[in-house]
Tab-separated table of C-alpha atoms and ligand atoms in Angstrom:
chain	number	residue	atom	x	y	z
I	1	UNK	CA	6.341	-27.077	15.544
I	2	UNK	CA	3.151	-26.071	17.183
I	3	UNK	CA	-0.350	-27.398	17.031
I	4	UNK	CA	-2.103	-26.913	13.696
I	5	UNK	CA	-4.960	-25.166	15.468
I	6	UNK	CA	-2.558	-22.529	16.802
I	7	UNK	CA	-1.724	-21.508	13.233
I	8	UNK	CA	-5.342	-21.215	12.085
I	9	UNK	CA	-6.472	-17.662	11.384
I	10	UNK	CA	-9.950	-16.685	12.501
I	11	UNK	CA	-12.575	-19.337	13.369
I	12	UNK	CA	-11.991	-18.823	17.110
I	13	UNK	CA	-15.512	-19.874	18.030
I	14	UNK	CA	-15.739	-23.166	16.089
I	15	UNK	CA	-12.242	-24.110	17.265
I	16	UNK	CA	-13.188	-23.456	20.861
I	17	UNK	CA	-16.422	-25.440	20.553
I	18	UNK	CA	-14.582	-28.387	18.995
I	19	UNK	CA	-11.732	-28.435	21.487
I	20	UNK	CA	-13.989	-28.296	24.479
I	21	UNK	CA	-16.038	-31.171	23.031
I	22	UNK	CA	-12.814	-33.186	22.667
I	23	UNK	CA	-11.725	-32.293	26.192
I	24	UNK	CA	-15.096	-33.404	27.588
I	25	UNK	CA	-15.148	-36.504	25.412
I	26	UNK	CA	-18.462	-35.577	23.802
I	27	UNK	CA	-17.460	-34.850	20.207
I	28	UNK	CA	-20.075	-35.996	17.682
I	29	UNK	CA	-19.044	-38.975	15.591
I	30	UNK	CA	-19.895	-37.238	12.348
I	31	UNK	CA	-19.306	-33.534	11.849
I	32	UNK	CA	-20.058	-31.253	8.917
I	33	UNK	CA	-17.763	-28.252	8.473
I	34	UNK	CA	-19.800	-25.817	6.392
I	35	UNK	CA	-18.755	-22.481	4.925
I	36	UNK	CA	-17.332	-20.674	1.883
I	37	UNK	CA	-14.457	-22.497	0.221
I	38	UNK	CA	-10.911	-21.402	0.843
I	39	UNK	CA	-11.288	-20.119	4.403
I	40	UNK	CA	-9.379	-22.841	6.264
I	41	UNK	CA	-11.981	-25.498	7.130
I	42	UNK	CA	-9.666	-28.332	6.141
I	43	UNK	CA	-6.874	-26.876	8.253
I	44	UNK	CA	-9.219	-26.883	11.257
I	45	UNK	CA	-10.213	-30.480	10.440
I	46	UNK	CA	-6.550	-31.530	10.467
I	47	UNK	CA	-6.046	-29.639	13.718
I	48	UNK	CA	-8.989	-31.479	15.221
I	49	UNK	CA	-7.514	-34.761	14.020
I	50	UNK	CA	-4.325	-33.889	15.922
I	51	UNK	CA	-6.351	-33.268	19.049
I	52	UNK	CA	-8.017	-36.654	18.654
I	53	UNK	CA	-4.951	-38.809	18.000
I	54	UNK	CA	-2.202	-37.028	19.984
I	55	UNK	CA	-0.302	-39.404	22.263
I	56	UNK	CA	0.502	-36.818	24.878
I	57	UNK	CA	-2.179	-34.184	25.327
I	58	UNK	CA	-5.966	-34.203	25.316
I	59	UNK	CA	-6.128	-31.360	22.811
I	60	UNK	CA	-2.887	-32.043	20.894
I	61	UNK	CA	0.728	-31.219	21.662
I	62	UNK	CA	1.824	-30.573	18.076
I	63	UNK	CA	5.212	-32.247	18.552
I	64	UNK	CA	4.663	-35.981	19.155
I	65	UNK	CA	4.965	-38.495	16.342
I	66	UNK	CA	1.191	-38.744	15.949
I	67	UNK	CA	0.766	-34.971	15.726
I	68	UNK	CA	3.592	-34.645	13.193
I	69	UNK	CA	2.244	-37.424	10.993
I	70	UNK	CA	-1.195	-35.769	10.946
I	71	UNK	CA	0.433	-32.465	9.972
I	72	UNK	CA	2.143	-34.210	7.032
I	73	UNK	CA	-1.050	-36.126	6.237
I	74	UNK	CA	0.889	-39.368	6.527
I	75	UNK	CA	-0.816	-40.745	9.596
I	76	UNK	CA	-2.185	-44.277	9.676
I	77	UNK	CA	-5.018	-42.831	11.776
I	78	UNK	CA	-6.063	-40.319	9.141
I	79	UNK	CA	-7.764	-40.716	5.805
I	80	UNK	CA	-8.357	-37.678	3.603
I	81	UNK	CA	-10.780	-38.218	0.748
I	82	UNK	CA	-11.107	-35.770	-2.122
I	83	UNK	CA	-13.297	-35.981	-5.225
I	84	UNK	CA	-11.728	-37.985	-7.999
I	85	UNK	CA	-12.976	-36.307	-11.153
I	86	UNK	CA	-16.447	-34.869	-10.811
I	87	UNK	CA	-17.497	-36.700	-7.685
I	88	UNK	CA	-16.690	-38.998	-4.793
I	89	UNK	CA	-17.097	-42.460	-6.183
I	90	UNK	CA	-18.405	-45.727	-4.809
I	91	UNK	CA	-14.850	-47.174	-4.863
I	92	UNK	CA	-13.745	-44.385	-2.541
I	93	UNK	CA	-16.651	-45.142	-0.225
I	94	UNK	CA	-15.509	-48.776	-0.143
I	95	UNK	CA	-11.973	-47.669	0.718
I	96	UNK	CA	-13.389	-45.703	3.643
I	97	UNK	CA	-15.368	-48.705	4.898
I	98	UNK	CA	-12.270	-50.858	4.651
I	99	UNK	CA	-10.250	-48.248	6.554
I	100	UNK	CA	-12.679	-48.100	9.464
I	101	UNK	CA	-12.742	-51.874	9.707
I	102	UNK	CA	-8.994	-52.051	10.269
I	103	UNK	CA	-7.597	-52.441	13.750
I	104	UNK	CA	-7.313	-48.986	15.303
I	105	UNK	CA	-3.705	-48.010	16.094
I	106	UNK	CA	-4.166	-44.773	18.018
I	107	UNK	CA	-6.879	-43.702	20.429
I	108	UNK	CA	-8.870	-42.290	17.539
I	109	UNK	CA	-9.107	-42.327	13.793
I	110	UNK	CA	-10.339	-39.558	11.527
I	111	UNK	CA	-11.789	-39.547	8.031
I	112	UNK	CA	-11.920	-36.145	6.354
I	113	UNK	CA	-14.139	-35.980	3.269
I	114	UNK	CA	-13.393	-32.798	1.353
I	115	UNK	CA	-16.037	-31.259	-0.923
I	116	UNK	CA	-18.577	-33.636	0.529
I	117	UNK	CA	-21.321	-32.025	-1.559
I	118	UNK	CA	-20.133	-34.138	-4.495
I	119	UNK	CA	-20.680	-37.356	-2.592
I	120	UNK	CA	-23.015	-39.113	-5.011
I	121	UNK	CA	-26.111	-41.031	-3.858
I	122	UNK	CA	-24.391	-44.391	-4.431
I	123	UNK	CA	-21.294	-43.563	-2.380
I	124	UNK	CA	-23.419	-41.690	0.152
I	125	UNK	CA	-25.748	-44.612	0.705
I	126	UNK	CA	-22.826	-47.003	1.063
I	127	UNK	CA	-21.484	-44.807	3.868
I	128	UNK	CA	-24.806	-44.020	5.500
I	129	UNK	CA	-24.620	-46.595	8.264
I	130	UNK	CA	-21.019	-45.717	9.119
I	131	UNK	CA	-21.860	-41.993	9.188
I	132	UNK	CA	-24.913	-42.597	11.315
I	133	UNK	CA	-23.011	-44.519	13.932
I	134	UNK	CA	-19.263	-44.514	13.438
I	135	UNK	CA	-17.349	-47.244	15.291
I	136	UNK	CA	-16.011	-46.119	18.647
I	137	UNK	CA	-13.126	-43.683	18.320
I	138	UNK	CA	-13.847	-43.088	14.642
I	139	UNK	CA	-14.688	-39.569	13.528
I	140	UNK	CA	-15.966	-38.350	10.181
I	141	UNK	CA	-15.487	-34.730	9.164
I	142	UNK	CA	-17.396	-33.747	6.029
I	143	UNK	CA	-16.201	-30.453	4.571
I	144	UNK	CA	-18.525	-28.541	2.290
I	145	UNK	CA	-19.115	-25.094	0.806
I	146	UNK	CA	-22.715	-26.016	0.139
I	147	UNK	CA	-24.396	-27.808	2.998
I	148	UNK	CA	-27.776	-27.670	1.277
I	149	UNK	CA	-26.579	-30.042	-1.435
I	150	UNK	CA	-25.443	-32.749	0.981
I	151	UNK	CA	-27.720	-35.755	0.964
I	152	UNK	CA	-30.492	-34.981	3.501
I	153	UNK	CA	-30.045	-38.399	5.103
I	154	UNK	CA	-26.421	-37.514	5.849
I	155	UNK	CA	-27.210	-33.999	7.022
I	156	UNK	CA	-29.727	-35.268	9.521
I	157	UNK	CA	-27.190	-37.618	11.100
I	158	UNK	CA	-24.359	-35.167	11.594
I	159	UNK	CA	-23.578	-32.135	13.705
I	160	UNK	CA	-22.975	-29.076	11.546
I	161	UNK	CA	-20.345	-26.496	12.464
I	162	UNK	CA	-20.597	-23.212	10.554
I	163	UNK	CA	-17.483	-21.360	9.477
I	164	UNK	CA	-17.602	-17.662	8.632
I	165	UNK	CA	-15.546	-15.977	5.893
I	166	UNK	CA	-12.301	-14.494	7.202
I	167	UNK	CA	-12.176	-10.823	8.117
I	168	UNK	CA	-10.272	-8.332	5.965
I	169	UNK	CA	-7.797	-7.997	8.826
I	170	UNK	CA	-7.062	-11.736	8.805
I	171	UNK	CA	-6.825	-11.863	5.009
I	172	UNK	CA	-4.240	-9.070	5.134
I	173	UNK	CA	-2.139	-11.226	7.466
I	174	UNK	CA	-2.065	-14.045	4.923
I	175	UNK	CA	-1.507	-12.270	1.644
I	176	UNK	CA	-0.102	-8.970	0.476
I	177	UNK	CA	-2.579	-8.663	-2.423
I	178	UNK	CA	-4.009	-5.268	-3.381
I	179	UNK	CA	-6.947	-4.058	-1.350
I	180	UNK	CA	-9.533	-4.565	-4.121
I	181	UNK	CA	-8.433	-8.217	-4.412
I	182	UNK	CA	-8.795	-8.807	-0.683
I	183	UNK	CA	-12.230	-7.214	-0.714
I	184	UNK	CA	-13.333	-9.151	-3.806
I	185	UNK	CA	-12.222	-12.385	-2.169
I	186	UNK	CA	-15.010	-11.922	0.418
I	187	UNK	CA	-13.139	-13.717	3.160
I	188	UNK	CA	-11.696	-16.557	1.082
I	189	UNK	CA	-7.908	-16.972	1.037
I	190	UNK	CA	-8.275	-19.243	-1.962
I	191	UNK	CA	-10.083	-16.564	-4.025
I	192	UNK	CA	-7.545	-13.914	-3.043
I	193	UNK	CA	-4.626	-16.150	-4.045
I	194	UNK	CA	-6.261	-17.018	-7.348
I	195	UNK	CA	-6.765	-13.380	-8.292
I	196	UNK	CA	-3.286	-12.509	-7.147
I	197	UNK	CA	-1.417	-15.348	-8.809
I	198	UNK	CA	-3.301	-16.311	-11.922
I	199	UNK	CA	-1.360	-13.932	-14.100
I	200	UNK	CA	-4.160	-12.310	-16.105
I	201	UNK	CA	-4.472	-8.595	-15.596
I	202	UNK	CA	-7.635	-8.827	-13.560
I	203	UNK	CA	-7.268	-5.278	-12.290
I	204	UNK	CA	-7.472	-3.826	-15.821
I	205	UNK	CA	-10.438	-6.008	-16.753
I	206	UNK	CA	-12.202	-5.104	-13.543
I	207	UNK	CA	-11.726	-1.374	-14.098
I	208	UNK	CA	-13.187	-1.677	-17.573
I	209	UNK	CA	-16.111	-3.753	-16.276
I	210	UNK	CA	-16.824	-1.035	-13.735
I	211	UNK	CA	-16.373	1.725	-16.330
I	212	UNK	CA	-19.540	0.438	-17.980
I	213	UNK	CA	-21.340	1.536	-14.819
I	214	UNK	CA	-19.550	4.866	-14.686
I	215	UNK	CA	-20.950	5.575	-18.182
I	216	UNK	CA	-24.441	4.471	-17.265
I	217	UNK	CA	-25.909	7.929	-17.626
I	218	UNK	CA	-23.561	9.799	-19.988
I	219	UNK	CA	-24.243	8.153	-23.336
I	220	UNK	CA	-20.858	6.415	-23.587
I	221	UNK	CA	-22.037	3.105	-22.203
I	222	UNK	CA	-22.225	1.311	-25.596
I	223	UNK	CA	-18.595	2.027	-26.510
I	224	UNK	CA	-17.487	1.188	-22.985
I	225	UNK	CA	-19.247	-2.169	-23.240
I	226	UNK	CA	-17.654	-2.882	-26.635
I	227	UNK	CA	-14.199	-2.128	-25.210
I	228	UNK	CA	-14.827	-4.417	-22.271
I	229	UNK	CA	-15.684	-7.318	-24.555
I	230	UNK	CA	-12.380	-6.867	-26.345
I	231	UNK	CA	-10.544	-6.894	-23.046
I	232	UNK	CA	-12.191	-10.116	-21.900
I	233	UNK	CA	-11.498	-12.377	-24.874
I	234	UNK	CA	-11.925	-15.787	-23.267
I	235	UNK	CA	-14.311	-17.648	-21.051
I	236	UNK	CA	-12.286	-17.271	-17.851
I	237	UNK	CA	-12.100	-13.501	-18.189
I	238	UNK	CA	-15.773	-13.309	-19.168
I	239	UNK	CA	-16.843	-15.243	-16.080
I	240	UNK	CA	-14.698	-12.872	-14.046
I	241	UNK	CA	-16.544	-9.888	-15.571
I	242	UNK	CA	-19.901	-11.424	-14.616
I	243	UNK	CA	-18.623	-11.898	-11.062
I	244	UNK	CA	-17.332	-8.325	-10.889
I	245	UNK	CA	-20.822	-7.133	-11.818
I	246	UNK	CA	-22.456	-9.359	-9.220
I	247	UNK	CA	-20.250	-7.873	-6.534
I	248	UNK	CA	-20.904	-4.384	-7.863
I	249	UNK	CA	-24.640	-4.921	-7.659
I	250	UNK	CA	-24.287	-6.390	-4.204
I	251	UNK	CA	-22.571	-3.132	-3.158
I	252	UNK	CA	-25.317	-1.068	-4.796
I	253	UNK	CA	-28.002	-3.019	-2.966
I	254	UNK	CA	-26.143	-2.468	0.291
I	255	UNK	CA	-25.772	1.272	-0.327
I	256	UNK	CA	-29.322	1.580	-1.532
I	257	UNK	CA	-30.613	0.181	1.739
I	258	UNK	CA	-28.289	2.237	3.940
I	259	UNK	CA	-29.192	5.707	5.188
I	260	UNK	CA	-26.681	8.473	4.433
I	261	UNK	CA	-25.891	8.826	8.126
I	262	UNK	CA	-24.994	5.135	8.447
I	263	UNK	CA	-22.616	5.153	5.500
I	264	UNK	CA	-19.421	5.097	7.597
I	265	UNK	CA	-20.530	1.835	9.174
I	266	UNK	CA	-20.908	-0.017	5.873
I	267	UNK	CA	-17.697	1.303	4.292
I	268	UNK	CA	-15.708	-1.703	5.370
I	269	UNK	CA	-18.305	-4.077	3.958
I	270	UNK	CA	-18.086	-2.556	0.490
I	271	UNK	CA	-16.180	-4.654	-2.020
I	272	UNK	CA	-15.650	-1.800	-4.479
I	273	UNK	CA	-14.693	0.861	-1.992
I	274	UNK	CA	-12.115	2.243	-4.438
I	275	UNK	CA	-15.004	3.210	-6.772
I	276	UNK	CA	-17.176	4.784	-4.118
I	277	UNK	CA	-18.103	7.846	-6.178
I	278	UNK	CA	-19.421	5.800	-9.103
I	279	UNK	CA	-21.173	3.508	-6.657
I	280	UNK	CA	-22.981	6.407	-5.079
I	281	UNK	CA	-24.081	7.776	-8.450
I	282	UNK	CA	-25.485	4.411	-9.498
I	283	UNK	CA	-27.070	3.642	-6.146
I	284	UNK	CA	-30.089	5.761	-7.141
I	285	UNK	CA	-31.343	2.812	-9.163
I	286	UNK	CA	-34.436	1.286	-7.632
I	287	UNK	CA	-34.365	-1.937	-5.636
I	288	UNK	CA	-36.411	-3.716	-8.310
I	289	UNK	CA	-33.978	-2.733	-11.042
I	290	UNK	CA	-30.980	-3.715	-8.920
I	291	UNK	CA	-32.532	-7.088	-8.138
I	292	UNK	CA	-33.244	-7.668	-11.800
I	293	UNK	CA	-29.722	-6.675	-12.847
I	294	UNK	CA	-28.266	-8.997	-10.198
I	295	UNK	CA	-30.217	-11.877	-11.662
I	296	UNK	CA	-29.044	-10.969	-15.144
I	297	UNK	CA	-25.391	-11.004	-14.133
I	298	UNK	CA	-25.843	-14.320	-12.313
I	299	UNK	CA	-27.465	-15.711	-15.404
I	300	UNK	CA	-24.627	-14.398	-17.559
I	301	UNK	CA	-22.131	-16.281	-15.381
I	302	UNK	CA	-24.185	-19.474	-15.547
I	303	UNK	CA	-24.481	-19.232	-19.328
I	304	UNK	CA	-20.727	-18.768	-19.638
I	305	UNK	CA	-19.951	-21.609	-17.249
I	306	UNK	CA	-22.363	-23.877	-19.090
I	307	UNK	CA	-20.663	-23.157	-22.394
I	308	UNK	CA	-23.324	-21.050	-24.040
I	309	UNK	CA	-21.640	-19.248	-26.948
I	310	UNK	CA	-19.798	-16.298	-25.421
I	311	UNK	CA	-20.960	-13.635	-27.859
I	312	UNK	CA	-24.503	-14.830	-27.573
I	313	UNK	CA	-24.364	-14.840	-23.778
I	314	UNK	CA	-23.102	-11.235	-23.720
I	315	UNK	CA	-25.627	-10.118	-26.333
I	316	UNK	CA	-28.493	-11.647	-24.386
I	317	UNK	CA	-27.224	-10.005	-21.252
I	318	UNK	CA	-26.834	-6.610	-22.877
I	319	UNK	CA	-30.272	-6.711	-24.425
I	320	UNK	CA	-31.918	-7.587	-21.117
I	321	UNK	CA	-29.717	-5.104	-19.249
I	322	UNK	CA	-30.892	-2.193	-21.389
I	323	UNK	CA	-34.485	-3.259	-21.139
I	324	UNK	CA	-34.232	-3.504	-17.371
I	325	UNK	CA	-32.835	-0.004	-17.207
I	326	UNK	CA	-35.485	1.426	-19.496
I	327	UNK	CA	-38.083	0.233	-17.019
I	328	UNK	CA	-39.492	-2.551	-19.139
I	329	UNK	CA	-39.942	-5.881	-17.512
I	330	UNK	CA	-37.558	-8.581	-18.624
I	331	UNK	CA	-38.448	-12.198	-18.776
I	332	UNK	CA	-35.694	-14.292	-17.248
I	333	UNK	CA	-37.331	-17.557	-18.208
T	401	ZN	ZN1	0.842	-34.767	20.030
């Protein structure tokens, strides 16, 4: 057994900042770990908890009873709170307050609140005082993929640590998924695992979604689009198609704003590198059109997620898509 932090991939800088704050005894009482979901923020939070409660070493030994219990999430000095249902409820906030009022058993105690963006105003306000000034030796770690939606009163009282998506190199160390999956995951282990393990033939659906773009200028786009809709018969697959298009358009915007000579430098940033030829053909579209199409595909995803009728959502998208390409302005209102 080693320290949790020794098994964390990437995140060298945040880990170093946190450990040196622990070593110097100047770690903020309330921390926000912000960054894309599925990149290992919670793992770092648990590693930090080890560093705070270890009986033997200032920055964790990984082998003492305290360290092992943190690793198993069975420590009396650790509380991990996750949303129950849609949000973090007032009852959970009360549990936290009760926990921090107990007699402290180790030199520190850590409360990790996962997906803190769903902390509702009621629960948030109940915790406000504790978050503002945690009792001595008590540390809050709020984990979030969307720091902007944390209550402003909480944000202003905490120190935010930003986590970057993992590099392709690190992702390759964790999973053996195909290259397009690793690139689509955009640094998130969670996304890569989902695409790899969910069973649906995402690769086939993706190729068909991209074929629509390959037929952009050859008159076969209508039949390609019809085939795609057959291939993506349910909501999950349809949302996936909308996301494939968003990533495609993101690549086009990147290519569009990159000079020919600088192309080698952006290759590794391209999600759809395996369709480079089609990308380059379509990258002649103007920035305005690309921006508009990006918004349309975002809107398609939102419609699908919010249970707009699937056929209707795709029809609306297709109508606006064609208008955008024929140079007419499209109202997104
Ligand atoms: Zn230890």
